[in-house]
Coordinates of C-alpha atoms in Angstrom, one line a residue:
M706 CA 115.3 74.7 74.4
I707 CA 112.5 75.6 72.1
E708 CA 112.8 74.0 68.7
L709 CA 111.1 76.1 66.5
Q710 CA 109.4 74.1 63.7
E711 CA 107.1 75.3 60.4
G712 CA 103.9 74.2 61.4
I713 CA 104.1 73.3 64.8
M714 CA 103.2 75.6 67.6
P715 CA 106.0 75.9 70.2
E716 CA 104.8 75.5 74.2
V717 CA 106.6 78.3 76.4
D718 CA 106.7 78.6 79.9
R719 CA 105.1 81.6 80.6
Q720 CA 105.8 83.2 84.8
N721 CA 105.1 86.6 84.2
P722 CA 103.0 89.0 81.3
Y723 CA 105.6 91.1 79.5
A724 CA 107.5 89.2 76.7
I725 CA 111.5 90.0 75.8
V726 CA 112.8 89.1 72.4
A727 CA 115.9 89.6 71.2
I728 CA 117.2 87.1 67.8
T729 CA 121.1 89.6 67.1
K730 CA 124.4 89.3 69.9
H731 CA 123.7 92.9 70.9
G732 CA 119.7 92.4 71.0
V733 CA 121.0 89.3 73.5
Q734 CA 122.5 92.1 76.1
L735 CA 119.5 94.7 75.9
A736 CA 117.2 92.2 76.7
R737 CA 119.2 91.0 79.9
K738 CA 119.7 94.4 80.5
L739 CA 116.1 95.3 81.0
H740 CA 115.1 92.3 82.3
S741 CA 117.5 93.2 85.4
S742 CA 115.3 96.1 85.8
F743 CA 111.6 94.8 84.4
I744 CA 110.5 92.5 86.6
H745 CA 107.7 91.3 85.4
S746 CA 109.5 89.6 82.5
D747 CA 110.1 86.5 80.3
V748 CA 113.1 86.4 77.9
Y749 CA 113.7 84.7 75.0
Y750 CA 117.0 84.6 72.6
M751 CA 118.6 82.6 70.1
S752 CA 120.5 79.4 71.2
K753 CA 123.3 80.3 69.2
F754 CA 123.9 83.3 72.0
E755 CA 123.7 81.1 75.3
Q756 CA 125.8 82.4 78.7
G757 CA 125.4 79.7 80.9
D758 CA 122.9 81.2 83.4
E759 CA 120.0 81.2 81.6
E760 CA 117.8 78.6 83.4
A761 CA 119.0 80.3 87.0
K762 CA 117.5 83.5 85.6
H763 CA 114.9 81.7 83.8
I764 CA 115.8 82.9 80.2
Q765 CA 114.4 80.6 77.7
L766 CA 116.3 79.6 74.7
F767 CA 115.1 78.9 70.9
S768 CA 116.4 77.6 68.0
G769 CA 115.0 78.3 64.2
S770 CA 113.0 81.3 63.0
V771 CA 111.5 83.3 65.4
R772 CA 108.5 84.2 63.4
M773 CA 106.9 80.8 64.3
L774 CA 107.5 82.2 68.2
L775 CA 105.3 84.6 67.8
P776 CA 101.6 83.1 67.9
T777 CA 102.6 81.6 71.0
L778 CA 103.3 84.3 72.8
F779 CA 100.5 86.5 71.5
K780 CA 98.2 83.8 72.9
Q781 CA 100.3 84.5 76.3
Y782 CA 101.6 87.2 77.2
K783 CA 99.6 90.9 78.0
G784 CA 102.7 93.2 76.1
I785 CA 105.8 91.6 73.6
I786 CA 108.9 93.7 73.5
L787 CA 111.2 92.6 70.5
I788 CA 115.0 93.9 70.4
I789 CA 114.2 94.0 66.4
S790 CA 113.9 95.7 63.4
L791 CA 110.4 97.7 62.9
G792 CA 110.2 96.7 59.3
A793 CA 110.6 92.8 59.9
V794 CA 108.3 92.7 63.2
V795 CA 105.5 94.5 61.2
R796 CA 105.8 91.7 58.5
M797 CA 106.0 88.5 60.9
I798 CA 102.9 90.4 62.9
A799 CA 100.5 91.1 60.3
P800 CA 99.6 87.6 59.2
I801 CA 98.4 87.1 63.7
L802 CA 96.5 90.2 64.0
K803 CA 93.0 89.9 65.5
D804 CA 91.7 93.2 66.9
K805 CA 92.9 95.9 69.2
K806 CA 90.7 95.3 72.1
T807 CA 92.4 91.6 72.4
D808 CA 96.1 91.9 70.6
P809 CA 98.9 92.3 72.8
A810 CA 100.9 95.8 73.0
V811 CA 104.0 95.2 70.6
V812 CA 107.0 97.7 71.4
V813 CA 110.2 97.6 69.0
I814 CA 113.6 98.6 70.7
D815 CA 116.5 99.0 68.1
D816 CA 119.4 96.9 68.2
R817 CA 121.6 100.2 70.1
G818 CA 118.5 100.6 72.3
E819 CA 118.2 104.0 71.6
N820 CA 115.0 104.1 70.3
V821 CA 111.4 102.0 72.0
I822 CA 108.9 102.1 69.6
S823 CA 104.6 101.5 70.2
V824 CA 103.5 99.3 67.4
L825 CA 100.4 97.6 68.5
S826 CA 97.6 98.1 70.8
G827 CA 98.9 101.6 72.2
H828 CA 95.3 102.7 73.9
L829 CA 94.1 99.4 74.9
G830 CA 96.9 97.3 75.1
G831 CA 98.8 99.6 77.1
A832 CA 101.9 99.5 74.5
N833 CA 102.4 103.3 74.8
Q834 CA 102.4 103.2 78.6
L835 CA 104.8 100.2 78.0
T836 CA 107.1 102.1 76.0
H837 CA 107.4 104.8 78.0
E838 CA 108.9 102.5 81.2
V839 CA 110.9 100.6 78.9
A840 CA 112.5 103.7 77.6
H841 CA 113.1 105.2 81.2
V842 CA 115.3 101.0 82.5
L843 CA 117.0 102.0 78.6
E844 CA 117.7 106.4 79.1
A845 CA 116.0 105.4 75.7
R846 CA 113.9 108.1 73.2
A847 CA 110.2 106.9 73.5
I848 CA 108.3 107.2 69.8
I849 CA 104.9 107.3 70.4
T850 CA 102.5 108.2 67.4
T851 CA 98.9 107.9 68.8
A852 CA 97.6 110.9 67.4
S853 CA 95.5 111.9 71.2
D854 CA 99.0 111.2 72.9
V855 CA 101.5 113.8 70.8
Q856 CA 97.9 116.1 70.3
K857 CA 97.7 116.5 73.8
T858 CA 93.6 115.5 73.5
I859 CA 91.1 113.4 75.4
P860 CA 92.3 109.6 74.0
V861 CA 88.1 108.0 73.4
D862 CA 89.0 104.3 74.3
L863 CA 90.8 104.6 77.3
F864 CA 88.4 108.0 78.4
G865 CA 87.9 107.6 82.6
S866 CA 89.8 104.1 82.4
R867 CA 91.6 104.9 85.3
F868 CA 88.5 105.0 87.3
G869 CA 87.1 102.0 85.8
W870 CA 84.6 104.1 83.5
E871 CA 83.2 101.1 81.0
W872 CA 81.8 102.3 77.3
D873 CA 78.1 100.8 76.6
S874 CA 78.9 100.3 73.2
D875 CA 82.2 100.5 71.0
E876 CA 80.8 100.7 68.0
K877 CA 81.8 105.0 67.9
L878 CA 85.2 104.8 69.4
T879 CA 86.7 105.0 65.7
P880 CA 84.8 107.7 64.2
V881 CA 84.6 109.9 67.7
S882 CA 88.0 109.3 67.8
A883 CA 88.3 111.0 64.1
S884 CA 86.5 114.3 65.6
V885 CA 88.1 114.6 68.2
V886 CA 92.1 113.9 66.8
N887 CA 90.9 116.8 63.5
E888 CA 89.6 119.1 66.0
E889 CA 85.8 119.1 65.3
P890 CA 83.5 120.2 67.6
V891 CA 83.0 117.6 70.5
A892 CA 80.2 117.9 73.0
I893 CA 80.9 117.0 77.2
V894 CA 77.9 115.9 79.2
Q895 CA 78.4 114.4 82.4
E896 CA 76.3 113.8 84.6
S897 CA 78.1 111.7 87.1
G898 CA 81.2 109.8 88.0
E899 CA 85.0 111.4 88.6
T900 CA 85.3 115.0 87.4
N901 CA 88.9 114.9 87.6
W902 CA 89.4 113.0 84.8
W903 CA 91.5 116.3 82.7
H904 CA 95.5 115.3 83.5
L905 CA 98.0 117.2 81.7
E906 CA 99.2 120.3 82.7
S907 CA 98.1 122.2 78.7
P908 CA 94.2 123.2 79.1
I909 CA 92.1 121.5 77.4
P910 CA 91.9 121.8 73.3
E911 CA 88.9 124.5 72.4
N912 CA 87.0 121.8 70.2
F913 CA 85.8 120.5 73.6
K914 CA 82.5 122.1 74.8
T915 CA 80.6 120.8 77.7
Y916 CA 76.9 120.8 78.4
A917 CA 74.8 120.8 81.5
S918 CA 72.1 118.3 79.1
I919 CA 71.9 115.7 76.5
R920 CA 69.3 118.2 75.6
E921 CA 71.7 121.0 75.8
A922 CA 74.2 119.4 73.4
L923 CA 71.4 118.3 71.1
H924 CA 70.6 121.5 69.9
A925 CA 74.3 122.8 69.6
K926 CA 74.7 119.9 66.6
P927 CA 78.2 119.4 67.7
N928 CA 80.2 116.6 65.1
A929 CA 81.0 113.8 68.0
A930 CA 79.9 113.8 71.8
L931 CA 81.4 112.2 74.8
V932 CA 78.7 111.5 77.6
I933 CA 79.2 109.9 81.5
T934 CA 76.2 108.7 82.8
H935 CA 75.2 105.9 84.7
R936 CA 71.7 106.3 83.6
I937 CA 69.5 104.6 80.7
L938 CA 69.4 107.4 77.9
S939 CA 65.4 107.9 76.8
E940 CA 64.7 107.3 73.0
E941 CA 65.2 111.3 72.2
E942 CA 68.3 111.4 74.1
E943 CA 70.0 108.4 72.0
Q944 CA 70.2 110.6 69.1
I945 CA 73.6 112.0 70.6
L946 CA 74.6 108.5 70.1
E947 CA 74.8 108.9 65.9
N948 CA 78.9 110.1 66.8
G949 CA 78.7 109.7 70.4
V950 CA 80.2 107.1 73.3
L951 CA 78.8 106.8 76.1
Y952 CA 80.5 105.9 79.1
R953 CA 79.6 103.9 82.4
P954 CA 81.0 105.5 85.5
K955 CA 81.3 103.0 88.6
N956 CA 79.0 104.7 90.8
V957 CA 76.0 102.7 91.4
V958 CA 75.8 100.9 94.9
I959 CA 73.2 98.2 96.1
G960 CA 72.3 96.7 99.1
M961 CA 70.7 93.5 99.4
G962 CA 69.5 90.8 101.8
C963 CA 68.0 87.7 101.1
N964 CA 67.1 84.1 102.4
R965 CA 69.6 81.8 103.2
G966 CA 70.3 79.9 99.7
T967 CA 68.5 82.1 97.6
S968 CA 69.9 81.4 94.2
A969 CA 72.6 83.8 92.2
E970 CA 69.9 83.4 89.2
E971 CA 67.1 84.9 91.4
I972 CA 69.5 88.0 93.3
K973 CA 70.6 88.4 89.2
Q974 CA 67.2 88.7 87.9
V975 CA 66.4 91.4 91.1
I976 CA 69.0 93.5 90.3
Q977 CA 68.3 93.7 86.9
D978 CA 64.4 94.0 87.1
T979 CA 65.1 96.6 89.8
L980 CA 67.9 98.9 87.8
N981 CA 65.9 98.7 84.5
E982 CA 62.7 100.4 87.0
L983 CA 64.6 103.5 88.0
Q984 CA 66.7 103.7 84.6
I985 CA 69.8 103.0 85.4
S986 CA 72.7 100.7 83.6
M987 CA 73.9 98.1 86.0
K988 CA 77.2 98.6 84.1
S989 CA 77.7 101.6 86.7
V990 CA 77.2 99.3 89.8
K991 CA 80.5 99.6 92.1
A992 CA 79.6 97.3 94.3
L993 CA 77.2 95.2 96.8
C994 CA 76.7 95.7 100.5
T995 CA 74.9 93.1 102.9
I996 CA 75.0 92.0 106.9
E997 CA 78.6 89.9 107.7
L998 CA 76.1 87.2 108.5
K999 CA 76.0 86.9 105.1
K1000 CA 79.1 87.2 103.9
D1001 CA 79.3 83.4 102.7
E1002 CA 76.5 83.6 101.1
V1003 CA 76.8 81.2 98.1
G1004 CA 74.3 83.2 95.8
L1005 CA 75.7 86.7 96.5
L1006 CA 79.5 85.3 96.3
E1007 CA 78.5 84.1 92.7
V1008 CA 76.9 87.7 91.5
V1009 CA 79.8 90.0 92.7
S1010 CA 82.1 87.5 91.0
K1011 CA 80.2 87.6 87.6
Y1012 CA 80.1 90.7 87.5
G1013 CA 83.5 91.9 89.4
W1014 CA 82.0 94.1 92.1
E1015 CA 83.1 95.1 95.2
F1016 CA 81.4 93.3 98.3
A1017 CA 81.5 94.6 101.4
Y1018 CA 79.6 93.8 104.6
Y1019 CA 79.1 95.1 108.1
K1020 CA 78.3 94.0 111.6
P1021 CA 74.8 94.1 113.0
E1022 CA 76.1 97.4 115.3
E1023 CA 77.5 99.1 112.8
L1024 CA 73.9 98.9 110.6
N1025 CA 72.0 100.2 113.7
A1026 CA 73.9 103.1 114.0
Q1027 CA 72.3 104.5 110.1
K1028 CA 69.5 105.7 109.8
I1029 CA 67.1 103.2 108.9
E1030 CA 63.7 104.0 107.2
A1031 CA 61.6 101.1 107.5
P1032 CA 63.1 99.4 110.5
S1033 CA 61.7 95.8 111.1
D1034 CA 61.3 93.7 113.9
T1035 CA 61.9 90.5 112.4
V1036 CA 65.1 91.4 110.8
F1037 CA 66.1 92.0 113.9
K1038 CA 65.1 88.8 115.4
Y1039 CA 67.6 86.8 113.5
T1040 CA 70.2 88.9 112.4
G1041 CA 70.5 91.4 115.6
A1042 CA 69.7 94.2 112.9
Y1043 CA 66.4 96.5 112.1
G1044 CA 67.7 96.8 108.6
V1045 CA 70.2 95.3 106.1
S1046 CA 70.3 96.5 102.4
E1047 CA 69.1 100.3 103.6
P1048 CA 71.6 100.7 106.2
A1049 CA 74.4 99.0 104.6
V1050 CA 73.7 100.9 101.0
R1051 CA 74.3 104.0 103.3
I1052 CA 77.5 103.3 105.1
Y1053 CA 79.2 101.9 101.5
T1054 CA 78.1 105.2 100.3
G1055 CA 77.5 107.8 102.7
A1056 CA 74.2 109.4 100.7
E1057 CA 71.1 110.7 102.7
K1058 CA 69.0 110.2 99.4
L1059 CA 68.8 107.1 98.3
E1060 CA 67.2 106.1 94.7
L1061 CA 65.7 103.2 95.9
V1062 CA 65.1 103.2 100.3
K1063 CA 64.2 99.3 100.4
K1064 CA 62.0 96.8 97.7
K1065 CA 61.1 93.1 98.7
S1066 CA 61.2 91.2 95.8
G1067 CA 60.8 87.0 96.7
N1068 CA 63.8 85.9 99.2
T1069 CA 65.2 89.5 98.4
T1070 CA 65.4 93.0 99.7
I1071 CA 66.9 95.9 97.7
S1072 CA 67.9 99.3 97.9
V1073 CA 70.2 101.6 95.5
A1074 CA 72.0 104.2 96.2
L1075 CA 74.7 107.1 93.9
M1076 CA 78.4 107.7 94.7

């Protein structure tokens, strides 16, 4: 049992990404019901409501004020579901809030289980989605107040997130979001990435207009802009970001060969320098490809791990079946393939035209293609 004392941070036994907390008799029953269906959750409730099977069900009991438990749960869990009144929750969590990019999702359920309310980190933390899932289990009403959700428009902070798009900077997320929900003219310029990002049955709101280029959008003078591209923008094009958000789709693939023992630092530097030369953002890299012989190359493994890229490798006969503009007898002598970086990136992307066919740099060779 967890003994909550003022000034002492309690230890919790986290098993799952979500915590369910109850402090009333009816709340405990709701927590237990939700726990039986919501399997990726840990349950916490007051020891005076102990029913005897808590250890078997991995339910954690506590005594004292729940207010002292929340700071620990905030640090440990992705989402917290509280069967406590909304007003009490607001007062308890206010002192421990830090940033919407790091605070967990917080969802509140009333004591009768009729309403499930998204309270904190609705978009980035996933509270809105969690609210819908919990409401479905309890057959309750999901209450979402986020403007972009209720207005059925583009959530600027989540735009393209299901495809893995990244913002280049979060500096303008708030003012651009304000332009979106206030139905001001917003430009969309998409040069690359997935195009099926609008998933609602209703048409895209009329305040959005698509432009063929950043220059065209700048000429139209919109109040805000959403730009999707793998390119590094020119100084003139960057004017669009005065009230705009730049998204980086994952559509760039690196093909690479290297000598055995090449350091991760050298590999990373070659990739950075090459992409800068091509005016391509490193945030748009999706994968690194090579020959099967290099699947255990420490330097390559360290780089893909650092950036979270996919790591693909192919057999020599697979590589030799591809078009190779610059075949090498020397490479064939040591690997059984007439090329590594160029054919590897062709296999992964299916691209006919590469952004970079092949460049030798130090201990590496590198090729670049777009999905």
